[in-house]
Amino acid sequence: MSKSIDLTLKVWRQAGPKDKGHFETLRAQNISTEMSFLEMLDVVNDQLTLDGKEPIAFDSDCREGICGMCGAVINGRPHGPLKATTLCQLHMRHFNSGDVIAIEPFRAMAFKVIKDLVIDRSAFDQIIQAGGFVSVNTGGAPDANAVPIAQDQVESAMDAAQCISCGACVAACPNASAMLFVSANVSHLALLPQGQPEAARRAIAMVREMDRQGFGNCSNETECEAECPKSISISNIARLNRQFYRASLASSVK
Amino acid sequence: MLLDGKIPAGPLAEKWDRHRFELKLVNPANKRKFDIIVVGTGLGGGSAAASLAEMGYNVKAFCFQDSPRRAHSIAAQGGINAAKNYPNDGDSIRRLFYDTIKGGDFRAREANVYRLAQVSNAIIDHCVAQGIPFAREYGGLLANRSFGGAQVSRTFYARGQTGQQLLLGAYRSLMRQVAAGKVQMFARREMLDVVLVNGHAKGIVVRNLITGQLERYAADAVVLATGGYGNAFFLSTNAMGSNVTAAYRAYMKGALFANPCFTQIHPTCIPVHGDYQSKLTLMSESLRNDGRVWVPKNPGDKRPANQIPESERDYYLERKYPSFGNLVPRDVASRNAKAQCDEGKGVGDTALAVYLDFADAIKRDGRDTIARKYGNLFEMYDKITGENPYTTPMMIYPAVHYTMGGLWVDYNLMSNIPGLFVLGEANFSDHGANRLGASALMQGLADGYFVLPYTIGGYLVGSPKETLSTSKAPFEEAERGVQARIDKLMAVQGKRTVDDFHRQLGLILWDHCGMSRNNAGLEKARGMVQELRAEFWQNVKVPGTTADLNQSLERAGRVADFLEFAELLLIDALHRQESCGGHFNEAYQTPENEALRNDEEYCHVAAWEYKGIGQDPEFHKEPLTFENVQLTQRSYK
């Protein structure tokens, strides 16, 4: 059953990448517990607009937890307190009247703040550009059933392929490492025969690009796995490390 | 004026092959001399941009999201159809073609739909080669399931995230071409006008959503793959940013808009629960394979589902449609849900919902099997509603989901503006009056991977090569127009927010132009939209400035376009004095309350030409001729 709650928000406000930024305290009143977190922010924004103030800038698009556009750190946790849940799928029934909620952008050197909670994640696109694909052109593919793939193999690939590229793993990591993201992408393709020919090149190129983009190194803190809204496993990082070392030592890829 | 769809001559099955042969080719060495703009990076735009770049063209790709990987194709759940006939259950290209034509209630072009069925198999091959992790059987071969309205199993899927996986496949191909220097990617850009030079589409004006600057881009052809207009209804299963702006701007420049009244209301969505609601969430209709739809037999029965005995439940779809049962097409399922609720049999707090019950399936197949098939959907439902579908029946209600109408295109996917191509949901071409499940992914990828890359060459070879320059007068004029409109929006400084207007517009359309329509309501709604639009320009409040990220301003521009477009939608619905597919006019129904077509007078595409804001658009007709199928009354009994 729905009920109404009143909240105090401490929201990160930052006019632009060069602005220092600060927390602003805002009230969110008469919030229905059936609302999603972002719908709560919509309501706050409508009020700010009517009061002649600037609404809070935040990204969101599908609001079904699949596009990866939304995300913020809620009371210190990327996407908020619920396990395996994006911010758009977090509902206000998980909060109580009187709660104080701190809302900040995902922070990392490689993710510049554009405005308020909106960040620049183009570094992720550049990591994919470095090699996160299978090099096939449209038109030349063999019949889809030509290569059988074991069911459990494809299921493992799918587990990794679910990454929504939101950046929560980076925000959760004390080193702001993107290893979970990179390893999910590397693993997905490495687990399928179609990804094999380029597996070595891919692992090396993507890890190098991650470094170049200013992400930190992995030191097995495992916070990424805990906060990942798609429950991507850190076993992918182990697989990436194996791929990376094998490729560095044994393949001709430089 | 009669429109020419440029359908190639010859027998249906040979048209595409013959057409490809007759199209002039661009010499491989010359492809690098052509620049192509692709707006939108979903399944249609992403696959087109990647394929064109692979062929050697220079591509500039644009999206309003922060990355091309976020386009709303990503949210498609259920699957993608193809005529592979892997399950050996009698499928064929012809059957897929026929099902799609019939499902569309005989309001699509035969030749386009047949081509769609023909290229469907190549899509699956290509996607597997890209590393799409489609579900597989124990033997390692691809798994198929049957999907809304089909009696064969032809749907390929990757759990409940097929759209995500297919989109990421196109995205990875696109990123590969960015790395190769063949695609320049422009994210966080919104297209606000298309630029015509000597009557040909030769560029666009976009707003850089970060800096607020207007930017001009020139090319030899422009491809729009900007999705559908479902958000005209405010509440829909579309993403928050999905909009009609690019298509509507093209319409204002002379592109014809076809069949806008063909909107699809999806039967299985999570019901509305409050005024603050920002969107509706689809539950894949694959759920209807195992879930049973029911309502209490007695109106006003407020007992919880588990206290209503079997004898007092009405499994109305199974009762009315014994052969298709819960798998009737979307429009039929949606209208029936509404009819039950109109009779007072709706369930839940709002009485605007019906049950979708998995108790029998769990008893029959076991909880594990059901979890494997639908686990992620059940979880999503639980997250949103706080209820567990393993123990309590889901509550569902129809919601606006997909729009079959769109910019008019010929067989080459080119609009009536030379050089302006339109792909995917943004065009009108393949789904007629109703789209079947798992066909949107098929069409988007067919257009982008396998149709446009051929047909655009025919245009490029056959039209005069202009020097590319954005300093020409038409670019300046277009940019001035865009700037003036932005300034006008900022200048109002009224008392109502953008969302407030949008919500009101949505309610008008939902009440009068939703699942069932009548002439009086449509007329009334047109007046209401005109009034609301007038108030919008007097009383909307857009905060902030134009010189940086301003999400309110972005929304204001989109809602301003929806307010004009909504009238076109109503005009088209009034024009079509018949019921077919997603367009149900109460005056035209069979004794069993099914849609009653009027093939004598309305077996045509209605394409509209812009004549000014508030002016009646000019009607153009493309007659639909059916040489290979018999027009029948759809029956799913």
Short mmCIF file of N, CA and C in Angstrom, two decimals, chain A residues 10-143:
data_model
loop_
_atom_site.label_atom_id
_atom_site.label_comp_id
_atom_site.label_asym_id
_atom_site.label_seq_id
_atom_site.Cartn_x
_atom_site.Cartn_y
_atom_site.Cartn_z
N LYS A 10 20.36 15.90 0.43
CA LYS A 10 21.60 16.69 0.30
C LYS A 10 22.18 16.35 -1.07
N VAL A 11 21.94 17.27 -2.00
CA VAL A 11 22.22 16.98 -3.41
C VAL A 11 23.47 17.73 -3.88
N TRP A 12 24.32 17.02 -4.62
CA TRP A 12 25.51 17.65 -5.18
C TRP A 12 25.12 18.58 -6.32
N ARG A 13 25.46 19.86 -6.17
CA ARG A 13 25.19 20.82 -7.25
C ARG A 13 26.51 21.34 -7.80
N GLN A 14 26.65 21.28 -9.09
CA GLN A 14 27.89 21.73 -9.73
C GLN A 14 27.52 22.30 -11.10
N ALA A 15 27.77 23.59 -11.28
CA ALA A 15 27.28 24.27 -12.49
C ALA A 15 27.95 23.76 -13.77
N GLY A 16 29.21 23.33 -13.64
CA GLY A 16 29.92 22.85 -14.83
C GLY A 16 31.19 22.16 -14.41
N PRO A 17 31.94 21.62 -15.38
CA PRO A 17 33.15 20.85 -15.04
C PRO A 17 34.17 21.67 -14.24
N LYS A 18 34.19 23.00 -14.43
CA LYS A 18 35.20 23.80 -13.76
C LYS A 18 34.73 24.31 -12.40
N ASP A 19 33.44 24.25 -12.16
CA ASP A 19 32.90 24.70 -10.88
C ASP A 19 33.34 23.74 -9.77
N LYS A 20 33.52 24.27 -8.57
CA LYS A 20 33.97 23.42 -7.47
C LYS A 20 32.86 22.49 -6.97
N GLY A 21 31.65 22.97 -6.98
CA GLY A 21 30.53 22.14 -6.56
C GLY A 21 30.30 22.17 -5.06
N HIS A 22 29.08 21.87 -4.64
CA HIS A 22 28.75 21.88 -3.22
C HIS A 22 27.48 21.06 -3.00
N PHE A 23 27.23 20.72 -1.74
CA PHE A 23 25.96 20.04 -1.41
C PHE A 23 24.89 21.09 -1.13
N GLU A 24 23.71 20.86 -1.65
CA GLU A 24 22.59 21.75 -1.37
C GLU A 24 21.52 20.93 -0.64
N THR A 25 20.94 21.52 0.39
CA THR A 25 19.90 20.81 1.14
C THR A 25 18.53 21.18 0.59
N LEU A 26 17.77 20.15 0.24
CA LEU A 26 16.44 20.37 -0.33
C LEU A 26 15.44 19.49 0.40
N ARG A 27 14.20 19.93 0.44
CA ARG A 27 13.14 19.11 1.05
C ARG A 27 12.37 18.38 -0.05
N ALA A 28 12.05 17.15 0.22
CA ALA A 28 11.16 16.41 -0.68
C ALA A 28 9.97 15.98 0.15
N GLN A 29 8.84 16.63 -0.09
CA GLN A 29 7.69 16.38 0.78
C GLN A 29 6.56 15.66 0.05
N ASN A 30 5.78 14.92 0.83
CA ASN A 30 4.64 14.18 0.28
C ASN A 30 5.05 13.25 -0.84
N ILE A 31 6.10 12.51 -0.60
CA ILE A 31 6.60 11.58 -1.61
C ILE A 31 5.89 10.24 -1.43
N SER A 32 5.24 9.78 -2.47
CA SER A 32 4.56 8.48 -2.40
C SER A 32 5.60 7.37 -2.40
N THR A 33 5.38 6.36 -1.57
CA THR A 33 6.34 5.26 -1.52
C THR A 33 6.30 4.39 -2.77
N GLU A 34 5.29 4.61 -3.64
CA GLU A 34 5.23 3.87 -4.90
C GLU A 34 6.14 4.48 -5.96
N MET A 35 6.63 5.68 -5.71
CA MET A 35 7.48 6.36 -6.70
C MET A 35 8.83 5.68 -6.82
N SER A 36 9.41 5.81 -7.99
CA SER A 36 10.81 5.44 -8.12
C SER A 36 11.66 6.61 -7.64
N PHE A 37 12.93 6.34 -7.38
CA PHE A 37 13.82 7.40 -6.89
C PHE A 37 13.86 8.56 -7.88
N LEU A 38 13.90 8.24 -9.17
CA LEU A 38 14.00 9.31 -10.17
C LEU A 38 12.68 10.07 -10.28
N GLU A 39 11.57 9.39 -10.06
CA GLU A 39 10.28 10.11 -10.05
C GLU A 39 10.24 11.07 -8.87
N MET A 40 10.85 10.67 -7.75
CA MET A 40 10.96 11.58 -6.61
C MET A 40 11.75 12.82 -7.02
N LEU A 41 12.86 12.61 -7.75
CA LEU A 41 13.65 13.77 -8.20
C LEU A 41 12.86 14.62 -9.20
N ASP A 42 12.03 13.97 -10.05
CA ASP A 42 11.16 14.72 -10.97
C ASP A 42 10.28 15.68 -10.18
N VAL A 43 9.70 15.16 -9.09
CA VAL A 43 8.78 15.97 -8.28
C VAL A 43 9.53 17.15 -7.66
N VAL A 44 10.72 16.86 -7.13
CA VAL A 44 11.54 17.93 -6.55
C VAL A 44 11.89 18.96 -7.63
N ASN A 45 12.23 18.48 -8.81
CA ASN A 45 12.60 19.39 -9.91
C ASN A 45 11.44 20.28 -10.34
N ASP A 46 10.24 19.71 -10.39
CA ASP A 46 9.08 20.52 -10.77
C ASP A 46 8.90 21.66 -9.77
N GLN A 47 9.09 21.35 -8.50
CA GLN A 47 8.94 22.38 -7.47
C GLN A 47 10.04 23.44 -7.61
N LEU A 48 11.27 23.00 -7.83
CA LEU A 48 12.37 23.95 -8.02
C LEU A 48 12.07 24.89 -9.19
N THR A 49 11.55 24.30 -10.27
CA THR A 49 11.24 25.10 -11.46
C THR A 49 10.20 26.16 -11.13
N LEU A 50 9.14 25.75 -10.45
CA LEU A 50 8.07 26.69 -10.11
C LEU A 50 8.56 27.76 -9.13
N ASP A 51 9.56 27.40 -8.30
CA ASP A 51 10.12 28.37 -7.36
C ASP A 51 11.16 29.28 -8.02
N GLY A 52 11.35 29.12 -9.32
CA GLY A 52 12.30 29.98 -10.03
C GLY A 52 13.75 29.56 -9.85
N LYS A 53 13.96 28.30 -9.42
CA LYS A 53 15.35 27.83 -9.27
C LYS A 53 15.69 26.82 -10.36
N GLU A 54 16.97 26.52 -10.47
CA GLU A 54 17.36 25.53 -11.49
C GLU A 54 17.15 24.11 -10.99
N PRO A 55 16.47 23.30 -11.77
CA PRO A 55 16.29 21.90 -11.36
C PRO A 55 17.63 21.14 -11.34
N ILE A 56 17.63 20.02 -10.66
CA ILE A 56 18.83 19.18 -10.57
C ILE A 56 19.01 18.47 -11.92
N ALA A 57 20.20 18.61 -12.50
CA ALA A 57 20.46 17.89 -13.76
C ALA A 57 20.84 16.45 -13.42
N PHE A 58 20.13 15.50 -14.01
CA PHE A 58 20.51 14.08 -13.86
C PHE A 58 20.13 13.34 -15.13
N ASP A 59 20.91 12.33 -15.47
CA ASP A 59 20.65 11.54 -16.67
C ASP A 59 19.71 10.39 -16.36
N SER A 60 18.80 10.12 -17.28
CA SER A 60 18.01 8.88 -17.22
C SER A 60 17.36 8.74 -18.57
N ASP A 61 17.08 7.52 -18.99
CA ASP A 61 16.37 7.39 -20.25
C ASP A 61 15.31 6.28 -20.19
N CYS A 62 15.74 5.02 -20.15
CA CYS A 62 14.72 3.96 -20.27
C CYS A 62 13.88 3.81 -19.00
N ARG A 63 14.48 4.09 -17.85
CA ARG A 63 13.83 3.91 -16.54
C ARG A 63 13.30 2.47 -16.36
N GLU A 64 13.99 1.54 -17.00
CA GLU A 64 13.68 0.12 -16.80
C GLU A 64 14.92 -0.64 -16.38
N GLY A 65 15.99 0.08 -16.08
CA GLY A 65 17.20 -0.58 -15.60
C GLY A 65 18.04 -1.25 -16.67
N ILE A 66 17.88 -0.84 -17.94
CA ILE A 66 18.62 -1.55 -18.98
C ILE A 66 19.50 -0.63 -19.82
N CYS A 67 19.18 0.67 -19.90
CA CYS A 67 19.97 1.52 -20.80
C CYS A 67 21.28 1.95 -20.18
N GLY A 68 21.35 1.99 -18.84
CA GLY A 68 22.60 2.36 -18.18
C GLY A 68 22.86 3.85 -18.11
N MET A 69 21.87 4.64 -18.47
CA MET A 69 22.07 6.10 -18.50
C MET A 69 22.05 6.70 -17.10
N CYS A 70 21.22 6.17 -16.21
CA CYS A 70 21.07 6.80 -14.89
C CYS A 70 22.11 6.26 -13.92
N GLY A 71 22.19 6.93 -12.79
CA GLY A 71 23.08 6.46 -11.73
C GLY A 71 23.58 7.63 -10.91
N ALA A 72 23.60 7.44 -9.62
CA ALA A 72 24.17 8.42 -8.71
C ALA A 72 24.55 7.65 -7.45
N VAL A 73 25.39 8.28 -6.63
CA VAL A 73 25.77 7.65 -5.37
C VAL A 73 24.79 8.11 -4.30
N ILE A 74 24.08 7.16 -3.73
CA ILE A 74 23.04 7.46 -2.74
C ILE A 74 23.54 7.03 -1.37
N ASN A 75 23.70 7.97 -0.48
CA ASN A 75 24.26 7.67 0.84
C ASN A 75 25.50 6.78 0.74
N GLY A 76 26.36 7.15 -0.17
CA GLY A 76 27.63 6.45 -0.30
C GLY A 76 27.62 5.22 -1.17
N ARG A 77 26.44 4.82 -1.68
CA ARG A 77 26.40 3.60 -2.49
C ARG A 77 25.88 3.87 -3.91
N PRO A 78 26.67 3.46 -4.91
CA PRO A 78 26.22 3.66 -6.28
C PRO A 78 24.87 2.97 -6.52
N HIS A 79 23.93 3.69 -7.09
CA HIS A 79 22.57 3.20 -7.36
C HIS A 79 21.78 2.93 -6.08
N GLY A 80 22.30 3.30 -4.91
CA GLY A 80 21.51 3.17 -3.69
C GLY A 80 21.65 1.83 -3.00
N PRO A 81 20.84 1.63 -1.96
CA PRO A 81 21.07 0.52 -1.04
C PRO A 81 20.67 -0.86 -1.55
N LEU A 82 19.85 -0.94 -2.59
CA LEU A 82 19.32 -2.25 -2.98
C LEU A 82 20.29 -2.99 -3.88
N LYS A 83 20.43 -4.28 -3.63
CA LYS A 83 21.32 -5.10 -4.44
C LYS A 83 20.74 -5.27 -5.85
N ALA A 84 21.62 -5.32 -6.83
CA ALA A 84 21.23 -5.61 -8.21
C ALA A 84 20.09 -4.73 -8.72
N THR A 85 20.18 -3.45 -8.40
CA THR A 85 19.10 -2.54 -8.77
C THR A 85 19.67 -1.21 -9.25
N THR A 86 19.25 -0.78 -10.44
CA THR A 86 19.67 0.55 -10.90
C THR A 86 18.86 1.60 -10.16
N LEU A 87 19.35 2.83 -10.22
CA LEU A 87 18.68 3.91 -9.49
C LEU A 87 17.23 4.08 -9.96
N CYS A 88 16.98 3.90 -11.25
CA CYS A 88 15.62 4.11 -11.76
C CYS A 88 14.66 3.02 -11.28
N GLN A 89 15.20 1.91 -10.82
CA GLN A 89 14.36 0.81 -10.34
C GLN A 89 14.29 0.76 -8.81
N LEU A 90 14.96 1.72 -8.18
CA LEU A 90 14.89 1.81 -6.72
C LEU A 90 13.63 2.59 -6.36
N HIS A 91 12.80 2.01 -5.52
CA HIS A 91 11.54 2.67 -5.19
C HIS A 91 11.56 3.25 -3.78
N MET A 92 10.73 4.24 -3.58
CA MET A 92 10.80 5.00 -2.33
C MET A 92 10.27 4.21 -1.14
N ARG A 93 9.66 3.04 -1.40
CA ARG A 93 9.20 2.23 -0.28
C ARG A 93 10.37 1.72 0.56
N HIS A 94 11.59 1.86 0.03
CA HIS A 94 12.76 1.44 0.78
C HIS A 94 13.32 2.56 1.66
N PHE A 95 12.60 3.68 1.73
CA PHE A 95 13.03 4.79 2.60
C PHE A 95 11.93 5.08 3.61
N ASN A 96 12.32 5.80 4.68
CA ASN A 96 11.36 6.15 5.72
C ASN A 96 11.26 7.66 5.85
N SER A 97 10.10 8.08 6.32
CA SER A 97 9.90 9.50 6.56
C SER A 97 10.97 10.01 7.50
N GLY A 98 11.51 11.18 7.20
CA GLY A 98 12.54 11.75 8.05
C GLY A 98 13.95 11.41 7.62
N ASP A 99 14.11 10.48 6.69
CA ASP A 99 15.45 10.11 6.22
C ASP A 99 16.17 11.31 5.59
N VAL A 100 17.48 11.33 5.79
CA VAL A 100 18.31 12.30 5.08
C VAL A 100 19.07 11.52 4.01
N ILE A 101 18.95 11.95 2.76
CA ILE A 101 19.56 11.19 1.65
C ILE A 101 20.60 12.06 0.95
N ALA A 102 21.85 11.58 0.93
CA ALA A 102 22.90 12.28 0.20
C ALA A 102 22.97 11.74 -1.22
N ILE A 103 22.97 12.63 -2.19
CA ILE A 103 22.96 12.24 -3.61
C ILE A 103 24.13 12.91 -4.32
N GLU A 104 25.05 12.09 -4.82
CA GLU A 104 26.23 12.63 -5.51
C GLU A 104 26.43 11.91 -6.84
N PRO A 105 27.18 12.54 -7.74
CA PRO A 105 27.48 11.85 -9.01
C PRO A 105 28.47 10.71 -8.80
N PHE A 106 28.53 9.78 -9.77
CA PHE A 106 29.61 8.79 -9.79
C PHE A 106 30.91 9.57 -9.93
N ARG A 107 31.86 9.30 -9.04
CA ARG A 107 33.10 10.08 -9.10
C ARG A 107 34.27 9.21 -9.54
N ALA A 108 35.06 9.74 -10.47
CA ALA A 108 36.29 9.08 -10.93
C ALA A 108 37.04 10.09 -11.78
N MET A 109 38.36 9.93 -11.84
CA MET A 109 39.13 10.85 -12.65
C MET A 109 38.69 10.76 -14.12
N ALA A 110 38.35 9.56 -14.54
CA ALA A 110 37.99 9.36 -15.94
C ALA A 110 36.55 9.80 -16.26
N PHE A 111 35.76 10.07 -15.23
CA PHE A 111 34.36 10.53 -15.43
C PHE A 111 34.24 11.98 -14.97
N LYS A 112 34.39 12.91 -15.88
CA LYS A 112 34.24 14.32 -15.47
C LYS A 112 32.78 14.63 -15.18
N VAL A 113 32.53 15.48 -14.17
CA VAL A 113 31.17 15.95 -13.93
C VAL A 113 30.85 17.02 -14.96
N ILE A 114 29.71 16.85 -15.64
CA ILE A 114 29.27 17.84 -16.62
C ILE A 114 28.41 18.89 -15.93
N LYS A 115 27.47 18.41 -15.14
CA LYS A 115 26.61 19.31 -14.37
C LYS A 115 25.88 18.48 -13.31
N ASP A 116 25.86 18.96 -12.10
CA ASP A 116 25.18 18.29 -10.98
C ASP A 116 25.53 16.78 -10.96
N LEU A 117 24.54 15.94 -11.33
CA LEU A 117 24.76 14.49 -11.26
C LEU A 117 25.15 13.89 -12.62
N VAL A 118 25.22 14.74 -13.64
CA VAL A 118 25.50 14.26 -14.99
C VAL A 118 27.01 14.16 -15.21
N ILE A 119 27.46 12.99 -15.67
CA ILE A 119 28.90 12.79 -15.86
C ILE A 119 29.20 12.40 -17.31
N ASP A 120 30.47 12.51 -17.66
CA ASP A 120 30.94 12.15 -19.00
C ASP A 120 31.55 10.75 -18.93
N ARG A 121 30.89 9.77 -19.56
CA ARG A 121 31.41 8.39 -19.53
C ARG A 121 31.97 7.97 -20.89
N SER A 122 32.36 8.95 -21.71
CA SER A 122 32.82 8.58 -23.06
C SER A 122 34.07 7.70 -23.01
N ALA A 123 34.77 7.70 -21.87
CA ALA A 123 35.94 6.80 -21.74
C ALA A 123 35.54 5.34 -21.98
N PHE A 124 34.34 4.97 -21.56
CA PHE A 124 33.87 3.59 -21.79
C PHE A 124 33.76 3.29 -23.28
N ASP A 125 33.21 4.25 -24.04
CA ASP A 125 33.11 4.04 -25.50
C ASP A 125 34.50 3.84 -26.09
N GLN A 126 35.46 4.60 -25.57
CA GLN A 126 36.80 4.51 -26.14
C GLN A 126 37.46 3.18 -25.81
N ILE A 127 37.13 2.64 -24.66
CA ILE A 127 37.66 1.30 -24.33
C ILE A 127 37.09 0.26 -25.30
N ILE A 128 35.80 0.38 -25.62
CA ILE A 128 35.21 -0.56 -26.59
C ILE A 128 35.84 -0.37 -27.97
N GLN A 129 36.07 0.89 -28.33
CA GLN A 129 36.69 1.16 -29.64
C GLN A 129 38.07 0.50 -29.75
N ALA A 130 38.74 0.36 -28.62
CA ALA A 130 40.09 -0.23 -28.65
C ALA A 130 40.07 -1.70 -29.06
N GLY A 131 38.90 -2.36 -28.93
CA GLY A 131 38.90 -3.77 -29.33
C GLY A 131 37.70 -4.58 -28.84
N GLY A 132 36.73 -3.93 -28.28
CA GLY A 132 35.60 -4.67 -27.70
C GLY A 132 34.57 -5.08 -28.72
N PHE A 133 35.01 -5.74 -29.78
CA PHE A 133 34.08 -6.14 -30.84
C PHE A 133 34.62 -7.38 -31.54
N VAL A 134 33.78 -7.97 -32.39
CA VAL A 134 34.24 -9.04 -33.28
C VAL A 134 34.34 -8.41 -34.67
N SER A 135 35.48 -8.53 -35.31
CA SER A 135 35.67 -7.84 -36.59
C SER A 135 35.02 -8.60 -37.74
N VAL A 136 33.71 -8.50 -37.83
CA VAL A 136 33.02 -9.08 -38.99
C VAL A 136 32.22 -7.99 -39.67
N ASN A 137 32.29 -7.94 -40.97
CA ASN A 137 31.48 -7.00 -41.72
C ASN A 137 30.12 -7.61 -42.00
N THR A 138 29.13 -6.75 -42.19
CA THR A 138 27.81 -7.21 -42.56
C THR A 138 27.88 -7.96 -43.89
N GLY A 139 27.25 -9.13 -43.92
CA GLY A 139 27.09 -9.79 -45.21
C GLY A 139 27.77 -11.13 -45.38
N GLY A 140 28.83 -11.39 -44.64
CA GLY A 140 29.58 -12.61 -44.93
C GLY A 140 29.41 -13.75 -43.95
N ALA A 141 28.41 -13.66 -43.10
CA ALA A 141 28.33 -14.63 -42.01
C ALA A 141 27.86 -16.01 -42.48
N PRO A 142 28.39 -17.07 -41.89
CA PRO A 142 27.88 -18.42 -42.17
C PRO A 142 26.53 -18.62 -41.48
N ASP A 143 25.86 -19.73 -41.79
CA ASP A 143 24.57 -20.00 -41.16
C ASP A 143 24.72 -19.98 -39.64
#
